[in-house]
CSV table of C-alpha atoms and ligand atoms in Angstrom, one decimal:
chain,number,residue,atom,x,y,z
A,160,MET,CA,-4.1,-3.2,-6.3
A,161,GLY,CA,-1.0,-1.6,-8.8
A,162,ARG,CA,-0.6,-1.6,-12.7
A,163,ILE,CA,2.2,-4.5,-13.5
A,164,LEU,CA,3.4,-2.2,-16.3
A,165,SER,CA,3.8,0.9,-13.2
A,166,LEU,CA,4.9,-1.2,-10.3
A,167,LEU,CA,8.1,-2.4,-13.4
A,168,PRO,CA,10.3,0.6,-13.7
A,169,ALA,CA,10.5,1.6,-9.3
A,170,GLY,CA,10.8,-1.9,-8.8
A,171,PHE,CA,13.8,-1.9,-11.0
A,172,LEU,CA,15.6,1.5,-9.9
A,173,ALA,CA,14.5,0.1,-6.4
A,174,LEU,CA,17.4,-2.6,-7.0
A,175,MET,CA,19.9,-0.7,-8.6
A,176,LEU,CA,20.5,0.6,-5.1
A,177,ILE,CA,21.3,-2.2,-3.3
A,178,SER,CA,23.2,-4.1,-6.5
A,179,CYS,CA,26.1,-1.6,-6.3
A,180,SER,CA,28.3,-4.8,-4.8
A,181,GLN,CA,26.8,-8.3,-4.5
A,182,PRO,CA,29.3,-10.9,-4.0
A,183,GLN,CA,27.6,-13.3,-2.7
A,184,LYS,CA,24.9,-15.5,-4.3
A,185,GLU,CA,21.4,-14.6,-4.7
A,186,ILE,CA,17.9,-16.2,-5.1
A,187,ARG,CA,15.6,-13.7,-7.8
A,188,GLU,CA,11.8,-14.6,-8.0
A,189,LYS,CA,9.7,-12.6,-9.4
A,190,LEU,CA,5.8,-13.5,-8.6
A,191,TYR,CA,2.5,-11.3,-9.0
A,192,VAL,CA,0.4,-10.9,-6.1
A,193,PHE,CA,-3.2,-9.0,-7.2
A,194,GLY,CA,-1.8,-7.9,-9.9
A,195,THR,CA,1.1,-6.4,-8.9
A,196,LEU,CA,4.8,-7.2,-9.7
A,197,VAL,CA,6.7,-8.4,-6.3
A,198,GLU,CA,10.6,-9.0,-6.9
A,199,ILE,CA,11.4,-11.1,-4.0
A,200,ILE,CA,15.8,-11.4,-3.5
A,201,ILE,CA,16.7,-14.3,-1.3
A,202,ARG,CA,20.9,-14.1,0.3
A,203,ASP,CA,22.7,-16.1,1.9
A,204,ALA,CA,20.4,-18.9,1.6
A,205,ASP,CA,20.3,-22.8,1.4
A,206,GLU,CA,19.1,-23.1,-3.0
A,207,ASP,CA,16.9,-25.8,-2.1
A,208,ALA,CA,14.5,-24.3,1.2
A,209,ALA,CA,15.0,-20.8,-0.5
A,210,ARG,CA,13.0,-22.3,-3.8
A,211,LYS,CA,10.6,-24.3,-1.4
A,212,ALA,CA,10.0,-21.0,0.6
A,213,LEU,CA,9.2,-19.3,-2.5
A,214,VAL,CA,6.8,-22.1,-3.5
A,215,ASP,CA,4.9,-21.7,-0.6
A,216,VAL,CA,5.0,-18.1,-0.3
A,217,ASN,CA,3.5,-18.6,-4.0
A,218,ALA,CA,1.0,-19.9,-2.9
A,219,ALA,CA,0.0,-17.9,-0.6
A,220,PHE,CA,-0.4,-14.8,-2.9
A,221,GLN,CA,-3.3,-17.3,-5.2
A,222,LYS,CA,-4.7,-17.3,-2.5
A,223,MET,CA,-5.3,-14.4,-1.1
A,224,HIS,CA,-5.8,-13.3,-4.8
A,225,ARG,CA,-8.7,-15.4,-3.9
A,226,ASP,CA,-9.8,-14.2,-1.1
A,227,TRP,CA,-8.4,-10.7,-0.8
A,228,HIS,CA,-9.7,-9.1,-4.0
A,229,ALA,CA,-12.1,-6.1,-4.1
A,230,TRP,CA,-13.6,-6.9,-7.1
A,231,LYS,CA,-12.7,-10.5,-8.5
A,232,PRO,CA,-15.0,-12.8,-7.3
A,233,GLY,CA,-14.1,-14.4,-4.7
A,234,GLU,CA,-15.0,-14.5,-0.6
A,235,MET,CA,-14.7,-10.3,-0.3
A,236,SER,CA,-16.7,-10.1,-3.2
A,237,ARG,CA,-19.6,-12.8,-2.3
A,238,LEU,CA,-19.7,-10.0,2.0
A,239,ASN,CA,-19.9,-7.2,-0.3
A,240,GLN,CA,-22.6,-8.7,-2.0
A,241,ALA,CA,-24.5,-10.4,1.7
A,242,PHE,CA,-23.4,-6.5,2.9
A,243,ALA,CA,-26.2,-5.0,0.7
A,244,GLU,CA,-29.0,-7.6,1.9
A,245,GLY,CA,-28.8,-7.7,4.7
A,246,ARG,CA,-27.4,-11.3,5.4
A,247,THR,CA,-25.0,-12.7,7.7
A,248,VAL,CA,-22.0,-14.3,6.3
A,249,LYS,CA,-19.5,-17.0,7.8
A,250,VAL,CA,-15.8,-15.8,6.9
A,251,SER,CA,-12.9,-17.9,6.5
A,252,PRO,CA,-10.3,-17.7,9.6
A,253,PHE,CA,-7.9,-16.2,6.2
A,254,LEU,CA,-10.5,-13.1,5.8
A,255,LEU,CA,-10.9,-12.3,8.6
A,256,PRO,CA,-7.5,-11.2,10.4
A,257,LEU,CA,-8.1,-8.5,7.7
A,258,ILE,CA,-11.2,-6.8,8.4
A,259,LYS,CA,-10.4,-6.5,12.1
A,260,GLN,CA,-7.5,-4.4,10.9
A,261,ALA,CA,-9.0,-2.7,8.8
A,262,LYS,CA,-12.2,-1.4,11.3
A,263,GLY,CA,-8.5,-0.7,13.3
A,264,PHE,CA,-6.6,1.5,10.6
A,265,GLU,CA,-9.7,3.0,9.7
A,266,ALA,CA,-10.3,4.2,14.1
A,267,ALA,CA,-6.9,5.4,14.4
A,268,SER,CA,-6.9,7.6,10.7
A,269,GLU,CA,-10.3,9.9,11.8
A,270,GLY,CA,-11.3,8.0,9.4
A,271,LEU,CA,-9.8,9.6,6.3
A,272,PHE,CA,-8.4,5.3,5.4
A,273,ASN,CA,-11.6,3.6,5.2
A,274,PRO,CA,-11.9,0.1,3.8
A,275,ALA,CA,-15.4,0.5,3.8
A,276,ILE,CA,-15.3,3.2,0.6
A,277,GLY,CA,-15.7,0.2,-2.6
A,278,ALA,CA,-18.8,1.3,-3.5
A,279,MET,CA,-17.3,4.9,-4.0
A,280,VAL,CA,-13.6,3.3,-5.6
A,281,ALA,CA,-16.1,1.6,-7.7
A,282,ALA,CA,-17.9,5.1,-9.3
A,283,TRP,CA,-14.5,5.7,-9.8
A,284,GLY,CA,-14.1,3.2,-12.0
A,285,PHE,CA,-10.9,2.0,-10.2
A,286,HIS,CA,-12.0,-1.2,-9.9
A,287,ALA,CA,-11.3,-2.8,-12.7
A,288,ASP,CA,-7.5,-4.0,-14.6
A,289,GLU,CA,-7.8,-1.1,-17.0
A,290,LEU,CA,-7.7,2.1,-16.1
A,291,PRO,CA,-10.9,4.3,-16.2
A,292,LYS,CA,-11.4,6.7,-19.6
A,293,GLY,CA,-13.5,10.1,-19.9
A,294,ALA,CA,-15.4,12.5,-17.7
A,295,PRO,CA,-15.4,12.0,-13.6
A,296,PRO,CA,-18.8,10.0,-11.9
A,297,PRO,CA,-21.7,12.3,-11.4
A,298,LYS,CA,-21.4,14.7,-8.1
A,299,ALA,CA,-24.9,13.8,-7.2
A,300,LYS,CA,-23.8,10.4,-7.4
A,301,ILE,CA,-20.5,10.5,-5.4
A,302,ALA,CA,-22.5,12.8,-3.0
A,303,ALA,CA,-25.3,9.7,-1.8
A,304,LEU,CA,-22.1,7.7,-1.6
A,305,VAL,CA,-20.5,9.8,1.3
A,306,LYS,CA,-24.3,10.7,2.9
A,307,ALA,CA,-24.4,6.8,3.2
A,308,GLN,CA,-21.7,7.2,5.7
A,309,PRO,CA,-20.2,3.5,5.0
A,310,SER,CA,-18.0,3.0,7.5
A,311,MET,CA,-15.6,-0.7,9.1
A,312,SER,CA,-18.3,0.7,12.7
A,313,ASP,CA,-21.5,-0.4,10.5
A,314,VAL,CA,-19.3,-4.0,10.2
A,315,VAL,CA,-20.4,-6.6,13.2
A,316,ILE,CA,-18.3,-9.2,14.4
A,317,ARG,CA,-19.2,-12.2,16.6
A,318,GLY,CA,-16.8,-15.5,16.2
A,319,ARG,CA,-16.5,-15.6,12.7
A,320,GLU,CA,-19.6,-14.5,11.7
A,321,VAL,CA,-19.5,-11.0,9.7
A,322,SER,CA,-23.1,-8.0,9.1
A,323,SER,CA,-23.5,-4.7,8.2
A,324,THR,CA,-25.6,-3.3,10.4
A,325,ASN,CA,-25.4,0.2,6.7
A,326,ALA,CA,-26.3,-2.1,3.1
A,327,SER,CA,-23.7,1.0,1.5
A,328,VAL,CA,-20.4,-0.5,3.2
A,329,SER,CA,-18.5,-2.1,0.3
A,330,LEU,CA,-15.3,-3.4,1.7
A,331,ASP,CA,-11.9,-2.5,-0.5
A,332,PHE,CA,-9.3,-3.5,1.4
A,333,GLY,CA,-6.9,-2.1,-1.6
A,334,GLY,CA,-4.9,-0.1,0.5
A,335,PHE,CA,-3.4,-2.0,2.0
A,336,ALA,CA,-3.6,-5.5,1.1
A,337,LYS,CA,0.1,-5.4,-0.5
A,338,GLY,CA,1.3,-4.9,2.9
A,339,ALA,CA,-0.8,-7.3,4.6
A,340,ALA,CA,0.9,-9.9,1.6
A,341,LEU,CA,4.2,-8.6,2.3
A,342,ASP,CA,3.7,-9.6,5.8
A,343,GLN,CA,3.0,-13.4,5.4
A,344,ALA,CA,5.4,-13.4,3.2
A,345,ALA,CA,7.6,-12.6,4.7
A,346,VAL,CA,6.5,-14.9,7.7
A,347,ILE,CA,6.6,-17.5,5.4
A,348,LEU,CA,10.2,-16.9,4.3
A,349,LYS,CA,11.3,-17.3,7.5
A,350,ALA,CA,9.8,-19.8,8.8
A,351,HIS,CA,11.7,-21.3,5.7
A,352,GLY,CA,14.7,-19.7,7.6
A,353,ILE,CA,15.9,-17.4,5.3
A,354,ASN,CA,17.4,-15.2,7.8
A,355,ASN,CA,17.8,-11.9,4.9
A,356,ALA,CA,16.0,-11.2,2.1
A,357,ILE,CA,13.6,-8.6,0.5
A,358,LEU,CA,10.3,-8.2,-0.9
A,359,ASN,CA,9.7,-5.4,-3.0
A,360,ALA,CA,6.3,-4.6,-4.6
A,361,GLY,CA,6.8,-2.2,-6.5
A,362,GLY,CA,8.7,0.7,-4.5
A,363,ASP,CA,6.8,-1.0,-1.4
A,364,LEU,CA,9.0,-3.3,0.5
A,365,ASN,CA,9.9,-5.2,3.8
A,366,VAL,CA,13.2,-6.5,4.3
A,367,ILE,CA,14.2,-9.5,5.9
A,368,GLY,CA,18.0,-9.3,7.8
A,369,THR,CA,20.8,-7.5,6.1
A,370,HIS,CA,22.2,-6.8,3.1
A,371,GLY,CA,26.0,-8.7,3.7
A,372,ASP,CA,27.2,-7.2,6.6
A,373,ARG,CA,25.4,-3.9,5.3
A,374,PRO,CA,21.6,-2.5,5.7
A,375,TRP,CA,19.7,-2.7,2.9
A,376,ARG,CA,19.4,0.8,0.8
A,377,LEU,CA,16.7,1.3,-1.0
A,378,GLY,CA,15.2,4.4,-3.1
A,379,ILE,CA,12.0,6.3,-2.7
A,380,ARG,CA,10.5,6.6,-5.7
A,381,HIS,CA,9.9,10.2,-7.3
A,382,PRO,CA,5.9,10.4,-7.5
A,383,LYS,CA,6.4,12.6,-10.1
A,384,ASN,CA,9.3,10.9,-12.5
A,385,TRP,CA,10.1,7.4,-12.2
A,386,GLY,CA,13.5,8.1,-10.4
A,387,VAL,CA,14.4,7.6,-6.7
A,388,LEU,CA,13.2,11.0,-4.7
A,389,ALA,CA,15.8,9.4,-2.2
A,390,SER,CA,17.4,6.9,-1.2
A,391,VAL,CA,17.4,5.2,3.1
A,392,GLU,CA,18.6,2.3,5.0
A,393,LEU,CA,16.1,-0.1,6.4
A,394,LYS,CA,17.2,-2.0,9.6
A,395,PRO,CA,15.9,-5.9,9.7
A,396,ASP,CA,12.4,-5.6,9.3
A,397,GLU,CA,11.6,-3.0,9.0
A,398,VAL,CA,9.0,-2.3,6.0
A,399,LEU,CA,9.1,0.9,3.8
A,400,TYR,CA,5.9,1.7,1.9
A,401,THR,CA,4.8,4.7,-0.5
A,402,SER,CA,0.4,5.7,-1.8
A,403,GLY,CA,0.8,7.8,-4.3
A,404,ASN,CA,-1.4,9.5,-7.3
A,405,TYR,CA,1.1,9.2,-9.7
A,406,GLU,CA,0.2,4.9,-9.7
A,407,ARG,CA,-3.2,4.6,-10.7
A,408,PHE,CA,-5.2,8.1,-12.7
A,409,PHE,CA,-7.3,8.5,-15.0
A,410,GLU,CA,-6.6,12.4,-17.0
A,411,HIS,CA,-10.5,14.6,-18.0
A,412,GLU,CA,-10.2,18.1,-19.6
A,413,GLY,CA,-6.4,18.9,-17.8
A,414,VAL,CA,-8.2,17.4,-14.3
A,415,ARG,CA,-5.7,14.2,-12.8
A,416,TYR,CA,-8.4,11.8,-11.0
A,417,ALA,CA,-6.9,9.7,-8.8
A,418,HIS,CA,-7.0,6.1,-7.0
A,419,ILE,CA,-6.9,7.7,-3.6
A,420,LEU,CA,-9.9,8.9,-2.5
A,421,ASP,CA,-10.9,12.0,0.8
A,422,PRO,CA,-13.9,9.3,2.4
A,423,ARG,CA,-15.4,12.8,3.8
A,424,SER,CA,-16.2,14.5,0.0
A,425,GLY,CA,-15.2,11.3,-2.8
A,426,TRP,CA,-13.8,12.8,-4.5
A,427,PRO,CA,-9.7,11.5,-5.3
A,428,VAL,CA,-6.9,13.8,-3.8
A,429,ASP,CA,-5.5,16.1,-5.7
A,430,HIS,CA,-2.8,18.5,-3.1
A,431,ILE,CA,-0.6,15.6,-2.0
A,432,VAL,CA,1.3,13.7,-4.6
A,433,SER,CA,2.5,10.5,-2.4
A,434,ALA,CA,2.9,9.9,1.3
A,435,SER,CA,6.3,7.1,2.2
A,436,VAL,CA,6.2,5.9,5.6
A,437,ILE,CA,9.0,3.6,7.8
A,438,GLY,CA,7.6,1.2,9.3
A,439,LYS,CA,7.7,-2.5,11.4
A,440,ILE,CA,4.0,-3.3,9.8
A,441,GLY,CA,4.2,-3.6,6.5
A,442,ALA,CA,0.3,-3.6,6.4
A,443,ALA,CA,0.1,-0.6,9.0
A,444,ALA,CA,3.0,1.4,7.3
A,445,ASP,CA,0.7,0.7,3.3
A,446,ALA,CA,-3.0,2.0,5.8
A,447,ALA,CA,-0.8,5.1,7.4
A,448,ALA,CA,0.9,6.2,4.2
A,449,THR,CA,-2.1,5.9,1.8
A,450,ALA,CA,-4.1,7.5,4.9
A,451,LEU,CA,-1.3,10.3,5.7
A,452,THR,CA,-2.7,10.4,1.4
A,453,VAL,CA,-5.8,11.9,2.5
A,454,ALA,CA,-4.8,14.0,5.4
A,455,GLY,CA,-2.5,16.2,3.9
A,456,PRO,CA,-0.6,19.0,5.3
A,457,LYS,CA,-2.4,19.9,8.1
A,458,ASP,CA,-3.3,16.9,10.2
A,459,TRP,CA,-0.8,14.7,9.1
A,460,HIS,CA,1.1,15.1,12.3
A,461,ARG,CA,-2.1,13.8,14.2
A,462,ILE,CA,-3.1,10.6,11.9
A,463,ALA,CA,0.8,9.5,11.5
A,464,ARG,CA,0.6,9.6,15.7
A,465,ARG,CA,-2.0,8.2,16.5
A,466,MET,CA,-1.3,5.2,13.1
A,467,GLY,CA,2.0,5.2,15.0
A,468,VAL,CA,4.1,5.6,12.3
A,469,LYS,CA,7.8,7.3,13.5
A,470,PHE,CA,8.9,7.9,10.4
A,471,ALA,CA,6.7,9.8,7.1
A,472,LEU,CA,7.6,12.2,4.5
A,473,LEU,CA,4.9,13.6,2.0
A,474,VAL,CA,5.5,15.7,-1.3
A,475,ASP,CA,3.1,18.4,-2.3
A,476,ASP,CA,2.4,18.9,-5.8
A,477,LYS,CA,4.3,22.0,-6.0
A,478,GLY,CA,7.7,19.4,-5.4
A,479,ARG,CA,7.8,20.3,-1.4
A,480,ILE,CA,8.5,17.1,1.0
A,481,TYR,CA,7.2,17.8,4.4
A,482,LEU,CA,8.7,15.3,7.0
A,483,ASN,CA,9.7,14.3,10.8
A,484,PRO,CA,13.5,14.9,11.9
A,485,ALA,CA,14.1,11.4,12.5
A,486,MET,CA,12.9,10.7,8.7
A,487,LYS,CA,15.0,13.7,7.4
A,488,ALA,CA,17.6,11.8,9.7
A,489,ARG,CA,17.2,8.5,7.8
A,490,ILE,CA,16.6,9.6,3.9
A,491,LYS,CA,20.1,11.1,1.9
A,492,LEU,CA,18.0,12.9,-1.3
A,493,GLU,CA,18.7,11.8,-4.5
A,494,GLY,CA,17.0,13.8,-6.9
A,495,LYS,CA,19.3,16.8,-8.9
A,496,GLU,CA,16.7,20.0,-7.7
A,497,THR,CA,16.8,21.0,-4.4
A,498,PRO,CA,13.4,20.6,-3.1
A,499,GLU,CA,12.0,23.2,0.0
A,500,LEU,CA,11.6,20.7,2.8
A,501,VAL,CA,9.9,21.0,5.8
A,502,VAL,CA,10.5,19.7,9.2
A,503,SER,CA,8.5,19.3,11.8
A,504,PRO,CA,8.7,17.6,14.3
A,505,GLY,CA,6.1,15.7,17.2
A,506,LEU,CA,6.2,12.0,15.7
B,720,AMP,P1,-2.6,2.3,-1.8
B,720,AMP,O1,-2.0,2.0,-2.8
B,720,AMP,O2,-1.4,1.6,-1.1
B,720,AMP,O3,-2.4,4.2,-1.6
B,720,AMP,O4,-3.6,1.8,-2.2
B,720,AMP,C1,-4.9,3.1,-2.9
B,720,AMP,C2,-6.2,2.0,-2.9
B,720,AMP,O5,-7.1,2.2,-1.8
B,720,AMP,C3,-6.9,2.6,-3.7
B,720,AMP,O6,-6.7,1.8,-4.9
B,720,AMP,C4,-8.5,1.9,-3.7
B,720,AMP,O7,-8.7,0.5,-3.6
B,720,AMP,C5,-8.2,2.3,-1.7
B,720,AMP,N1,-8.7,3.3,-1.2
B,720,AMP,C6,-8.6,4.5,-1.9
B,720,AMP,N2,-9.1,5.5,-1.1
B,720,AMP,C7,-9.0,5.2,0.2
B,720,AMP,C8,-9.6,5.8,1.1
B,720,AMP,N3,-9.1,6.8,2.0
B,720,AMP,N4,-8.7,4.7,2.5
B,720,AMP,C9,-9.1,3.5,2.6
B,720,AMP,N5,-8.3,2.9,0.8
B,720,AMP,C10,-9.1,4.0,0.2
B,721,MG,MG1,-1.6,2.4,0.8
């Protein structure tokens, strides 16, 4: 889950794009979930209703932080401990839907999105607020974790009772929890009568309604500098999520090791530096963006199709951009350079 500091500039840039003309009243608030800053802009709303909605969103974020966090003490860490010890646990109705969602994402992504690889993410040192330092973990350690084949399909759900047939399963929902959080926040805002808003977690976004008489216009984060790679207009209730190896990484002897792992090798993805997805559900788009980063240029079409993605864009380490025609039709490149575009149909 992203660093606070790394998220500020991108959030700022996304806001710059939407703030060109705004005579109408806006209510802005900054909240945190999983240590990530979420900027919320509410438009055309009754101020009291908006303030009440924001109080409820904040309470929901705090509950998520407590119950869904992959490595801080809470319901999730207790569940992981139970898996390691072969025990069955009754999980809360708050966590259970996420476990079910996680199973679906893993199956749809052919295991490239694997929310059961928490032990691997921890072995790489990413279960800490501070970024890891020093050398990568020993190859044998990672190989052993891969060999144990942790998978969401090992997780057995009977009513609210949850267990794992594989003690190596360690849930880490960091790949889609931000999306799930913004989805719930959007539901809360709407329940309070908010019809136009944006929720921006450092460039991962859910929108509600429109920006006055035009759509919300936003920036897709550039993976190499803190600028905007492309701008895009989101329709009401669309979401935009970007995953990438620029977010959380460490370097050792000139090699970058980032927080998105290929579950087949247990090693960080290096060829794709970012993947962006436009969709309708934050959790699904968030999971898909992570999965497409792992899938890479050869497999991203198939995985995108299987995950129900209609608009996707990947950037590789040479700055080459892979995208489908529908995505190309929606974006406006913003950078000074003209990147090589590899457009391929089929989503
Ligand atoms: P995101 O920023 O949405 O791409 O999520 C990255 C986070 O997802 C990492 O910090 C890990 O907690 C987790 N993660 C890393 N690799 C994977 C993977 N292959 N499948 C699912 N989750 C992953
Ligand atoms: Mg993700």
